[in-house]
Amino acid sequence: MNKNNNKLFSSMLHSTALIYVLGVLVFTVLLMEGYNFAAPVLLVISALMLLHLFYERRGRVIKIERYLGKLSGEEAESSNRISFNIPEPMAGVRVDGSLAWYNKAFGDSFLPRSAGSGIGEIFPELRVEGIIADKGVHPVSAVKGQMNYRIHPTLTKTTDPDKAAVILYIEDVSEVGLLRSAARAARPVVMSITVDNYDETIADAGENEQLELTASIDRVIISWVNNAGGLIRKLEKDRYICVLSNAAFEAILADKFSVLKDIKNITVLAAATPTLSIGVGAGGKTLAECDNFARAALDMALGRGGDQAAVCDAGKFSYYGGTTKEVEKRTRVKARVMAQSLKEHMLSAENVVIMGHKSADIDAVGSAIGLACAAAHLERDVKILFNSEDAAVRAVVDLITKNHYHDGLFVSRESVKDYITSRTLLIICDTHRPELTEMPELLDMASRKVLLDHHRRSESYIEGCNLVYHEPGASSTCEMVTEILMYMDGGLSLSTVDATALYAGIVLDTKNFVFKTGSRTFEAAAYLRNAGVDTIKVKQFFRESPEAHRIKRDIMDQAEIDKRGICISQASMEAPPAVIAQAADEMLDIDCVKASFVISKDGEGARISGRSLGEINVQLICERLGGGGHAMVSAAQLKNISVRDAARRLSNAISEYFDE
């Protein structure tokens, strides 16, 4: 079909379309006036219009295919150059990546600066085989020098290897990239800042010292934000809100929140050092969404012990600082409020089910027993989901089973579902991560949930709880439960075996009152001692078997200490988690050791147990391996990896920690 015929065909199609439209209008008016014969005629005209549109579209497709056929080399090269004498770069590329043809704009822009004639040498990001596999659907981004390009591919139908299989249209998006970068740099970022220990810091200070300390804190924080180009306002005596651009925030990230160190240099009071917790909200679509991110990040920073910055960038968290011990901010008022709230939740429930974490330790089981005592005191049917092979835990459970006034207290996974009703209160203790609970499906089955935990907060968190008592400053969950029992009115009294179980949990997590031990810890221990704790029985809980002793001695023999005071041991055999934890504890008794790690085979993977005397934060190291815990007690579990490879990953994580 020649050009005149094409024009005639196109003109006829447009004229016919106009007639169809006029016909539809006329017969629509007739149908509205009540002429029923117009309905079938209107239907016929509509069908003809659809056919017209179909053939018109088909004609356009044929034209495009013919046009692309010319570009692929089916016409003379001179014709191609004439057709593409346009300012935008275009080129035809063969299957092997060589150029079949290109227009003047492409040659002027790229060929003088490229050594070869292959498209891969010009744009390394572009792969012809990838474009063909993608069928040319998605554009390809490329960078050359300071310029950014978006390459739009179109596949041709040629089978001739000497002709172009792909046609490329190169779009210069450098200006768009600059605009996008400018917009990204101008995005708002919200920071919420709080002084962790403000009340404790000024508690014993005189009036002048309080004023000087407050002024010093304000000066450090405000100057830090102003130097970054942000806007800051003080909301309360220990809280600040800040808004700044993303570009300014990038500078803050570069110096890794230096204000966390600067605030500790305030020496107004020699006996007290202020620390900060910072929550950053970035990546939100609105300023309000960034503020919500900042609040969530601040909760995360406080839940991880304070003295750190948590960044929530569009829901993804990252952390900076957090190298000191957790800041204890608990008050007796809060413990009393929690005790009363828990009592009300228990009284409104039909029954109570208590669940700890997988491979439960004595802290999880002891705190569950203490909560069961409270539920039984309130005359509520209570069950504890239990599944652990640890010898010490089994000894505690056996003691309770033989002496406890409540028969059938411990239930298995198979039978616990029989106790779940619409009015069941599920209490989760000693963990806040849903995947670590003894039976995660119970979280969805129970409509009422209470959470008690003392571990530093992680991104994974049990949602939808009616009551949350999360205190990373506490030594153990047993300590928290003991305080609740102390403030639960109504004449509750603990039996000797219940008090012994709670006391054993505190002893375990404090390593016999050495780690994370505060005044509240000793107060809880004194309360339990008055309830009749059998300290000899507690000592017997932690005795080890001859086999465990041999494994621990073997672990100690494999230990190696580096110049940084890091002691690492790779166990030559698979060891129980409790044994490798005990070995890591004992390695701290070696002179010059600041932190210890024990790596043991664990099924198809490896288990790492970390301990520290406080100078090195083993939690930050284990978090890089997917684990967590406390600054001085932490662990990680790696799947499908050998002990040797796990040791290599641990070494890299330690190096990253010291490089920060």
Tab-separated table of N, CA and C in Angstrom, residues 231-374:
chain	number	residue	atom	x	y	z
A	231	LEU	N	15.895	22.774	63.287
A	231	LEU	CA	15.073	23.588	64.180
A	231	LEU	C	14.737	22.743	65.397
A	232	ILE	N	14.963	23.264	66.600
A	232	ILE	CA	14.743	22.491	67.821
A	232	ILE	C	13.935	23.305	68.814
A	233	ARG	N	13.037	22.618	69.512
A	233	ARG	CA	12.243	23.224	70.579
A	233	ARG	C	12.239	22.310	71.792
A	234	LYS	N	12.321	22.896	72.981
A	234	LYS	CA	12.284	22.135	74.216
A	234	LYS	C	10.836	21.990	74.655
A	235	LEU	N	10.371	20.758	74.798
A	235	LEU	CA	8.986	20.498	75.164
A	235	LEU	C	8.799	20.414	76.666
A	236	GLU	N	9.709	19.711	77.338
A	236	GLU	CA	9.656	19.550	78.783
A	236	GLU	C	11.073	19.702	79.329
A	237	LYS	N	11.240	19.497	80.616
A	237	LYS	CA	12.551	19.657	81.231
A	237	LYS	C	13.582	18.694	80.651
A	238	ASP	N	13.111	17.520	80.150
A	238	ASP	CA	14.051	16.524	79.633
A	238	ASP	C	13.690	16.024	78.241
A	239	ARG	N	12.836	16.774	77.513
A	239	ARG	CA	12.412	16.342	76.186
A	239	ARG	C	12.537	17.475	75.179
A	240	TYR	N	12.959	17.096	73.951
A	240	TYR	CA	13.152	18.055	72.871
A	240	TYR	C	12.579	17.464	71.584
A	241	ILE	N	12.122	18.347	70.706
A	241	ILE	CA	11.671	17.933	69.375
A	241	ILE	C	12.460	18.736	68.347
A	242	CYS	N	12.867	18.082	67.287
A	242	CYS	CA	13.730	18.724	66.290
A	242	CYS	C	13.247	18.356	64.895
A	243	VAL	N	13.280	19.328	63.991
A	243	VAL	CA	12.950	19.106	62.580
A	243	VAL	C	14.115	19.610	61.746
A	244	LEU	N	14.573	18.806	60.813
A	244	LEU	CA	15.679	19.196	59.949
A	244	LEU	C	15.518	18.521	58.596
A	245	SER	N	16.327	18.949	57.640
A	245	SER	CA	16.262	18.375	56.304
A	245	SER	C	17.020	17.058	56.258
A	246	ASN	N	16.730	16.276	55.229
A	246	ASN	CA	17.416	15.000	55.078
A	246	ASN	C	18.907	15.204	54.828
A	247	ALA	N	19.257	16.289	54.132
A	247	ALA	CA	20.674	16.577	53.886
A	247	ALA	C	21.403	16.844	55.199
A	248	ALA	N	20.766	17.595	56.097
A	248	ALA	CA	21.371	17.849	57.404
A	248	ALA	C	21.460	16.571	58.217
A	249	PHE	N	20.449	15.734	58.082
A	249	PHE	CA	20.467	14.476	58.819
A	249	PHE	C	21.572	13.550	58.316
A	250	GLU	N	21.861	13.576	57.026
A	250	GLU	CA	22.962	12.768	56.487
A	250	GLU	C	24.285	13.168	57.134
A	251	ALA	N	24.455	14.462	57.407
A	251	ALA	CA	25.669	14.918	58.089
A	251	ALA	C	25.711	14.397	59.522
A	252	ILE	N	24.559	14.324	60.176
A	252	ILE	CA	24.499	13.781	61.535
A	252	ILE	C	24.836	12.295	61.529
A	253	LEU	N	24.343	11.586	60.525
A	253	LEU	CA	24.672	10.167	60.402
A	253	LEU	C	26.165	9.963	60.181
A	254	ALA	N	26.767	10.881	59.422
A	254	ALA	CA	28.193	10.746	59.119
A	254	ALA	C	29.044	10.805	60.383
A	255	ASP	N	28.659	11.645	61.354
A	255	ASP	CA	29.440	11.717	62.596
A	255	ASP	C	28.872	10.805	63.683
A	256	LYS	N	27.903	9.925	63.300
A	256	LYS	CA	27.363	8.872	64.173
A	256	LYS	C	26.864	9.426	65.504
A	257	PHE	N	26.094	10.516	65.400
A	257	PHE	CA	25.439	11.102	66.562
A	257	PHE	C	26.467	11.421	67.662
A	258	SER	N	27.363	12.314	67.323
A	258	SER	CA	28.427	12.686	68.262
A	258	SER	C	27.881	13.272	69.560
A	259	VAL	N	26.643	13.764	69.538
A	259	VAL	CA	26.063	14.348	70.749
A	259	VAL	C	25.943	13.314	71.860
A	260	LEU	N	25.848	12.033	71.516
A	260	LEU	CA	25.762	10.992	72.538
A	260	LEU	C	27.017	10.962	73.405
A	261	LYS	N	28.163	11.272	72.793
A	261	LYS	CA	29.416	11.338	73.543
A	261	LYS	C	29.596	12.707	74.191
A	262	ASP	N	29.180	13.752	73.462
A	262	ASP	CA	29.366	15.109	73.987
A	262	ASP	C	28.585	15.320	75.279
A	263	ILE	N	27.392	14.737	75.377
A	263	ILE	CA	26.560	14.963	76.557
A	263	ILE	C	27.193	14.349	77.796
A	264	LYS	N	28.003	13.299	77.599
A	264	LYS	CA	28.641	12.642	78.740
A	264	LYS	C	29.846	13.420	79.257
A	265	ASN	N	30.281	14.413	78.493
A	265	ASN	CA	31.424	15.223	78.917
A	265	ASN	C	31.026	16.347	79.865
A	266	ILE	N	29.733	16.475	80.127
A	266	ILE	CA	29.277	17.485	81.090
A	266	ILE	C	29.703	17.061	82.494
A	267	THR	N	30.440	17.902	83.154
A	267	THR	CA	31.044	17.528	84.455
A	267	THR	C	30.559	18.423	85.592
A	268	VAL	N	29.324	18.887	85.501
A	268	VAL	CA	28.798	19.720	86.585
A	268	VAL	C	28.727	18.922	87.877
A	269	LEU	N	28.266	17.668	87.761
A	269	LEU	CA	28.199	16.771	88.910
A	269	LEU	C	29.102	15.582	88.642
A	270	ALA	N	30.085	15.398	89.468
A	270	ALA	CA	31.048	14.323	89.234
A	270	ALA	C	30.413	12.950	89.392
A	271	ALA	N	29.373	12.854	90.252
A	271	ALA	CA	28.784	11.542	90.549
A	271	ALA	C	27.691	11.145	89.569
A	272	ALA	N	27.309	12.027	88.641
A	272	ALA	CA	26.205	11.726	87.725
A	272	ALA	C	26.568	12.167	86.313
A	273	THR	N	26.332	11.289	85.361
A	273	THR	CA	26.606	11.587	83.959
A	273	THR	C	25.315	11.475	83.158
A	274	PRO	N	24.857	12.562	82.535
A	274	PRO	CA	23.622	12.475	81.747
A	274	PRO	C	23.840	11.700	80.451
A	275	THR	N	22.802	11.020	80.001
A	275	THR	CA	22.821	10.316	78.714
A	275	THR	C	21.549	10.656	77.952
A	276	LEU	N	21.592	10.453	76.649
A	276	LEU	CA	20.459	10.788	75.783
A	276	LEU	C	19.935	9.550	75.071
A	277	SER	N	18.635	9.582	74.782
A	277	SER	CA	18.020	8.644	73.850
A	277	SER	C	17.388	9.468	72.738
A	278	ILE	N	17.654	9.080	71.496
A	278	ILE	CA	17.194	9.849	70.341
A	278	ILE	C	16.402	8.934	69.420
A	279	GLY	N	15.212	9.389	69.050
A	279	GLY	CA	14.405	8.678	68.059
A	279	GLY	C	14.297	9.515	66.806
A	280	VAL	N	14.642	8.940	65.665
A	280	VAL	CA	14.651	9.668	64.396
A	280	VAL	C	13.625	9.062	63.461
A	281	GLY	N	12.771	9.909	62.906
A	281	GLY	CA	11.782	9.470	61.919
A	281	GLY	C	12.105	10.051	60.565
A	282	ALA	N	12.387	9.197	59.594
A	282	ALA	CA	12.744	9.640	58.236
A	282	ALA	C	11.993	8.786	57.222
A	283	GLY	N	11.929	9.285	55.993
A	283	GLY	CA	11.319	8.524	54.914
A	283	GLY	C	9.812	8.549	54.887
A	284	GLY	N	9.193	9.366	55.733
A	284	GLY	CA	7.737	9.452	55.733
A	284	GLY	C	7.214	10.312	54.604
A	285	LYS	N	5.988	10.045	54.189
A	285	LYS	CA	5.392	10.823	53.099
A	285	LYS	C	4.958	12.201	53.584
A	286	THR	N	4.674	12.308	54.860
A	286	THR	CA	4.270	13.583	55.444
A	286	THR	C	5.070	13.836	56.715
A	287	LEU	N	4.993	15.071	57.189
A	287	LEU	CA	5.686	15.428	58.424
A	287	LEU	C	5.084	14.660	59.600
A	288	ALA	N	3.770	14.456	59.577
A	288	ALA	CA	3.118	13.705	60.650
A	288	ALA	C	3.598	12.256	60.681
A	289	GLU	N	3.784	11.663	59.506
A	289	GLU	CA	4.263	10.278	59.460
A	289	GLU	C	5.696	10.190	59.975
A	290	CYS	N	6.525	11.171	59.653
A	290	CYS	CA	7.890	11.201	60.189
A	290	CYS	C	7.869	11.319	61.709
A	291	ASP	N	6.928	12.096	62.229
A	291	ASP	CA	6.814	12.231	63.680
A	291	ASP	C	6.419	10.903	64.318
A	292	ASN	N	5.519	10.167	63.678
A	292	ASN	CA	5.143	8.841	64.194
A	292	ASN	C	6.340	7.893	64.174
A	293	PHE	N	7.143	7.957	63.101
A	293	PHE	CA	8.357	7.136	63.029
A	293	PHE	C	9.318	7.503	64.157
A	294	ALA	N	9.433	8.820	64.428
A	294	ALA	CA	10.348	9.272	65.481
A	294	ALA	C	9.899	8.773	66.850
A	295	ARG	N	8.602	8.769	67.096
A	295	ARG	CA	8.089	8.259	68.376
A	295	ARG	C	8.381	6.770	68.525
A	296	ALA	N	8.149	6.032	67.437
A	296	ALA	CA	8.426	4.592	67.481
A	296	ALA	C	9.915	4.331	67.691
A	297	ALA	N	10.753	5.135	67.043
A	297	ALA	CA	12.204	4.966	67.190
A	297	ALA	C	12.658	5.295	68.613
A	298	LEU	N	12.067	6.328	69.216
A	298	LEU	CA	12.427	6.675	70.594
A	298	LEU	C	12.019	5.560	71.554
A	299	ASP	N	10.842	4.989	71.340
A	299	ASP	CA	10.421	3.844	72.164
A	299	ASP	C	11.414	2.698	72.022
A	300	MET	N	11.901	2.496	70.796
A	300	MET	CA	12.867	1.429	70.562
A	300	MET	C	14.183	1.724	71.287
A	301	ALA	N	14.638	2.986	71.232
A	301	ALA	CA	15.891	3.357	71.891
A	301	ALA	C	15.780	3.185	73.402
A	302	LEU	N	14.660	3.609	73.969
A	302	LEU	CA	14.460	3.461	75.412
A	302	LEU	C	14.308	1.992	75.790
A	303	GLY	N	13.614	1.223	74.944
A	303	GLY	CA	13.430	-0.191	75.210
A	303	GLY	C	14.707	-0.990	75.106
A	304	ARG	N	15.715	-0.424	74.455
A	304	ARG	CA	17.009	-1.094	74.335
A	304	ARG	C	18.000	-0.612	75.390
A	305	GLY	N	17.521	0.201	76.324
A	305	GLY	CA	18.366	0.590	77.444
A	305	GLY	C	18.806	2.036	77.452
A	306	GLY	N	18.453	2.818	76.437
A	306	GLY	CA	18.837	4.219	76.403
A	306	GLY	C	20.272	4.436	75.976
A	307	ASP	N	20.717	5.707	76.041
A	307	ASP	CA	22.065	6.102	75.639
A	307	ASP	C	22.354	5.661	74.208
A	308	GLN	N	21.426	5.916	73.308
A	308	GLN	CA	21.614	5.544	71.917
A	308	GLN	C	20.604	6.267	71.043
A	309	ALA	N	20.838	6.192	69.738
A	309	ALA	CA	19.913	6.755	68.762
A	309	ALA	C	19.348	5.618	67.927
A	310	ALA	N	18.031	5.627	67.747
A	310	ALA	CA	17.359	4.659	66.880
A	310	ALA	C	16.755	5.429	65.715
A	311	VAL	N	17.014	4.956	64.514
A	311	VAL	CA	16.526	5.605	63.296
A	311	VAL	C	15.481	4.712	62.653
A	312	CYS	N	14.303	5.260	62.456
A	312	CYS	CA	13.235	4.548	61.751
A	312	CYS	C	13.062	5.218	60.390
A	313	ASP	N	13.608	4.600	59.363
A	313	ASP	CA	13.543	5.131	58.002
A	313	ASP	C	12.512	4.329	57.222
A	314	ALA	N	11.310	4.890	57.115
A	314	ALA	CA	10.202	4.214	56.424
A	314	ALA	C	9.951	2.825	57.003
A	315	GLY	N	10.050	2.713	58.327
A	315	GLY	CA	9.753	1.452	58.991
A	315	GLY	C	10.956	0.562	59.241
A	316	LYS	N	12.118	0.889	58.679
A	316	LYS	CA	13.326	0.086	58.883
A	316	LYS	C	14.202	0.749	59.944
A	317	PHE	N	14.651	-0.056	60.912
A	317	PHE	CA	15.373	0.493	62.053
A	317	PHE	C	16.882	0.278	61.916
A	318	SER	N	17.631	1.237	62.415
A	318	SER	CA	19.080	1.115	62.583
A	318	SER	C	19.438	1.830	63.878
A	319	TYR	N	20.588	1.463	64.450
A	319	TYR	CA	20.924	1.930	65.797
A	319	TYR	C	22.348	2.480	65.840
A	320	TYR	N	22.539	3.469	66.708
A	320	TYR	CA	23.841	4.096	66.898
A	320	TYR	C	24.046	4.315	68.389
A	321	GLY	N	25.248	4.010	68.860
A	321	GLY	CA	25.534	4.164	70.285
A	321	GLY	C	25.083	2.935	71.048
A	322	GLY	N	24.608	3.146	72.257
A	322	GLY	CA	24.136	2.038	73.085
A	322	GLY	C	25.255	1.190	73.641
A	323	THR	N	26.411	1.804	73.917
A	323	THR	CA	27.556	1.030	74.402
A	323	THR	C	27.630	0.965	75.924
A	324	THR	N	26.766	1.709	76.620
A	324	THR	CA	26.797	1.672	78.080
A	324	THR	C	25.700	0.773	78.611
A	325	LYS	N	25.736	0.550	79.926
A	325	LYS	CA	24.729	-0.296	80.546
A	325	LYS	C	23.360	0.385	80.496
A	326	GLU	N	22.308	-0.440	80.630
A	326	GLU	CA	20.956	0.084	80.616
A	326	GLU	C	20.756	1.088	81.748
A	327	VAL	N	19.950	2.096	81.454
A	327	VAL	CA	19.641	3.106	82.461
A	327	VAL	C	18.400	2.659	83.224
A	328	GLU	N	18.537	2.508	84.526
A	328	GLU	CA	17.410	2.048	85.334
A	328	GLU	C	16.505	3.222	85.654
A	329	LYS	N	15.286	3.181	85.097
A	329	LYS	CA	14.339	4.269	85.310
A	329	LYS	C	13.051	3.764	85.965
A	330	ARG	N	13.091	2.564	86.513
A	330	ARG	CA	11.900	2.027	87.156
A	330	ARG	C	11.620	2.769	88.462
A	331	THR	N	10.365	2.823	88.799
A	331	THR	CA	9.965	3.407	90.079
A	331	THR	C	9.016	2.442	90.773
A	332	ARG	N	8.938	2.571	92.075
A	332	ARG	CA	8.027	1.719	92.829
A	332	ARG	C	6.584	2.030	92.473
A	333	VAL	N	6.334	3.279	92.099
A	333	VAL	CA	4.979	3.650	91.693
A	333	VAL	C	4.555	2.848	90.467
A	334	LYS	N	5.460	2.725	89.498
A	334	LYS	CA	5.131	1.975	88.291
A	334	LYS	C	4.897	0.506	88.614
A	335	ALA	N	5.735	-0.072	89.474
A	335	ALA	CA	5.556	-1.471	89.853
A	335	ALA	C	4.210	-1.672	90.542
A	336	ARG	N	3.821	-0.715	91.379
A	336	ARG	CA	2.539	-0.821	92.078
A	336	ARG	C	1.374	-0.712	91.089
A	337	VAL	N	1.493	0.201	90.111
A	337	VAL	CA	0.444	0.353	89.096
A	337	VAL	C	0.325	-0.911	88.255
A	338	MET	N	1.469	-1.477	87.884
A	338	MET	CA	1.450	-2.700	87.093
A	338	MET	C	0.834	-3.854	87.873
A	339	ALA	N	1.125	-3.932	89.153
A	339	ALA	CA	0.548	-4.990	89.983
A	339	ALA	C	-0.971	-4.879	90.025
A	340	GLN	N	-1.474	-3.662	90.184
A	340	GLN	CA	-2.918	-3.464	90.234
A	340	GLN	C	-3.562	-3.755	88.884
A	341	SER	N	-2.917	-3.326	87.805
A	341	SER	CA	-3.464	-3.574	86.461
A	341	SER	C	-3.501	-5.065	86.159
A	342	LEU	N	-2.421	-5.773	86.508
A	342	LEU	CA	-2.385	-7.215	86.269
A	342	LEU	C	-3.470	-7.915	87.083
A	343	LYS	N	-3.677	-7.484	88.293
A	343	LYS	CA	-4.728	-8.069	89.127
A	343	LYS	C	-6.090	-7.901	88.470
A	344	GLU	N	-6.363	-6.716	87.938
A	344	GLU	CA	-7.657	-6.465	87.284
A	344	GLU	C	-7.831	-7.333	86.047
A	345	HIS	N	-6.753	-7.502	85.277
A	345	HIS	CA	-6.842	-8.353	84.086
A	345	HIS	C	-7.094	-9.806	84.471
A	346	MET	N	-6.458	-10.263	85.529
A	346	MET	CA	-6.676	-11.648	85.975
A	346	MET	C	-8.099	-11.849	86.474
A	347	LEU	N	-8.633	-10.876	87.234
A	347	LEU	CA	-9.979	-11.009	87.783
A	347	LEU	C	-11.036	-11.008	86.685
A	348	SER	N	-10.786	-10.304	85.587
A	348	SER	CA	-11.761	-10.244	84.490
A	348	SER	C	-11.645	-11.426	83.533
A	349	ALA	N	-10.639	-12.274	83.748
A	349	ALA	CA	-10.434	-13.422	82.861
A	349	ALA	C	-11.092	-14.670	83.433
A	350	GLU	N	-11.437	-15.581	82.526
A	350	GLU	CA	-11.997	-16.865	82.946
A	350	GLU	C	-10.901	-17.792	83.459
A	351	ASN	N	-9.766	-17.792	82.786
A	351	ASN	CA	-8.606	-18.574	83.218
A	351	ASN	C	-7.342	-17.901	82.697
A	352	VAL	N	-6.185	-18.396	83.133
A	352	VAL	CA	-4.903	-17.780	82.789
A	352	VAL	C	-3.970	-18.856	82.239
A	353	VAL	N	-3.313	-18.531	81.112
A	353	VAL	CA	-2.288	-19.394	80.527
A	353	VAL	C	-0.997	-18.585	80.444
A	354	ILE	N	0.095	-19.149	80.950
A	354	ILE	CA	1.379	-18.448	80.986
A	354	ILE	C	2.354	-19.166	80.061
A	355	MET	N	3.071	-18.378	79.253
A	355	MET	CA	4.000	-18.942	78.279
A	355	MET	C	5.314	-18.164	78.305
A	356	GLY	N	6.431	-18.884	78.280
A	356	GLY	CA	7.745	-18.257	78.204
A	356	GLY	C	8.328	-18.389	76.812
A	357	HIS	N	9.640	-18.456	76.739
A	357	HIS	CA	10.295	-18.573	75.431
A	357	HIS	C	10.749	-20.011	75.188
A	358	LYS	N	11.118	-20.282	73.968
A	358	LYS	CA	11.599	-21.616	73.612
A	358	LYS	C	12.864	-21.931	74.410
A	359	SER	N	13.063	-23.215	74.665
A	359	SER	CA	14.204	-23.653	75.476
A	359	SER	C	14.253	-22.845	76.772
A	360	ALA	N	13.154	-22.868	77.492
A	360	ALA	CA	12.981	-22.026	78.680
A	360	ALA	C	14.111	-22.215	79.683
A	361	ASP	N	14.548	-21.102	80.268
A	361	ASP	CA	15.541	-21.145	81.340
A	361	ASP	C	14.834	-20.930	82.674
A	362	ILE	N	15.603	-20.872	83.745
A	362	ILE	CA	14.997	-20.754	85.074
A	362	ILE	C	14.318	-19.400	85.253
A	363	ASP	N	14.815	-18.352	84.604
A	363	ASP	CA	14.160	-17.046	84.719
A	363	ASP	C	12.761	-17.100	84.123
A	364	ALA	N	12.612	-17.748	82.962
A	364	ALA	CA	11.293	-17.859	82.330
A	364	ALA	C	10.349	-18.709	83.167
A	365	VAL	N	10.841	-19.860	83.623
A	365	VAL	CA	9.993	-20.760	84.404
A	365	VAL	C	9.705	-20.175	85.785
A	366	GLY	N	10.718	-19.594	86.445
A	366	GLY	CA	10.514	-19.017	87.772
A	366	GLY	C	9.515	-17.882	87.748
A	367	SER	N	9.615	-16.984	86.737
A	367	SER	CA	8.661	-15.878	86.644
A	367	SER	C	7.260	-16.395	86.346
A	368	ALA	N	7.151	-17.464	85.545
A	368	ALA	CA	5.844	-18.058	85.264
A	368	ALA	C	5.226	-18.634	86.540
A	369	ILE	N	6.046	-19.257	87.360
A	369	ILE	CA	5.556	-19.814	88.631
A	369	ILE	C	5.066	-18.698	89.550
A	370	GLY	N	5.809	-17.586	89.600
A	370	GLY	CA	5.373	-16.456	90.415
A	370	GLY	C	4.049	-15.890	89.942
A	371	LEU	N	3.863	-15.767	88.631
A	371	LEU	CA	2.595	-15.276	88.082
A	371	LEU	C	1.463	-16.262	88.352
A	372	ALA	N	1.782	-17.561	88.307
A	372	ALA	CA	0.773	-18.579	88.604
A	372	ALA	C	0.304	-18.472	90.053
A	373	CYS	N	1.222	-18.125	90.945
A	373	CYS	CA	0.844	-17.927	92.352
A	373	CYS	C	-0.151	-16.776	92.482
A	374	ALA	N	0.084	-15.693	91.749
A	374	ALA	CA	-0.832	-14.552	91.800
A	374	ALA	C	-2.201	-14.940	91.264
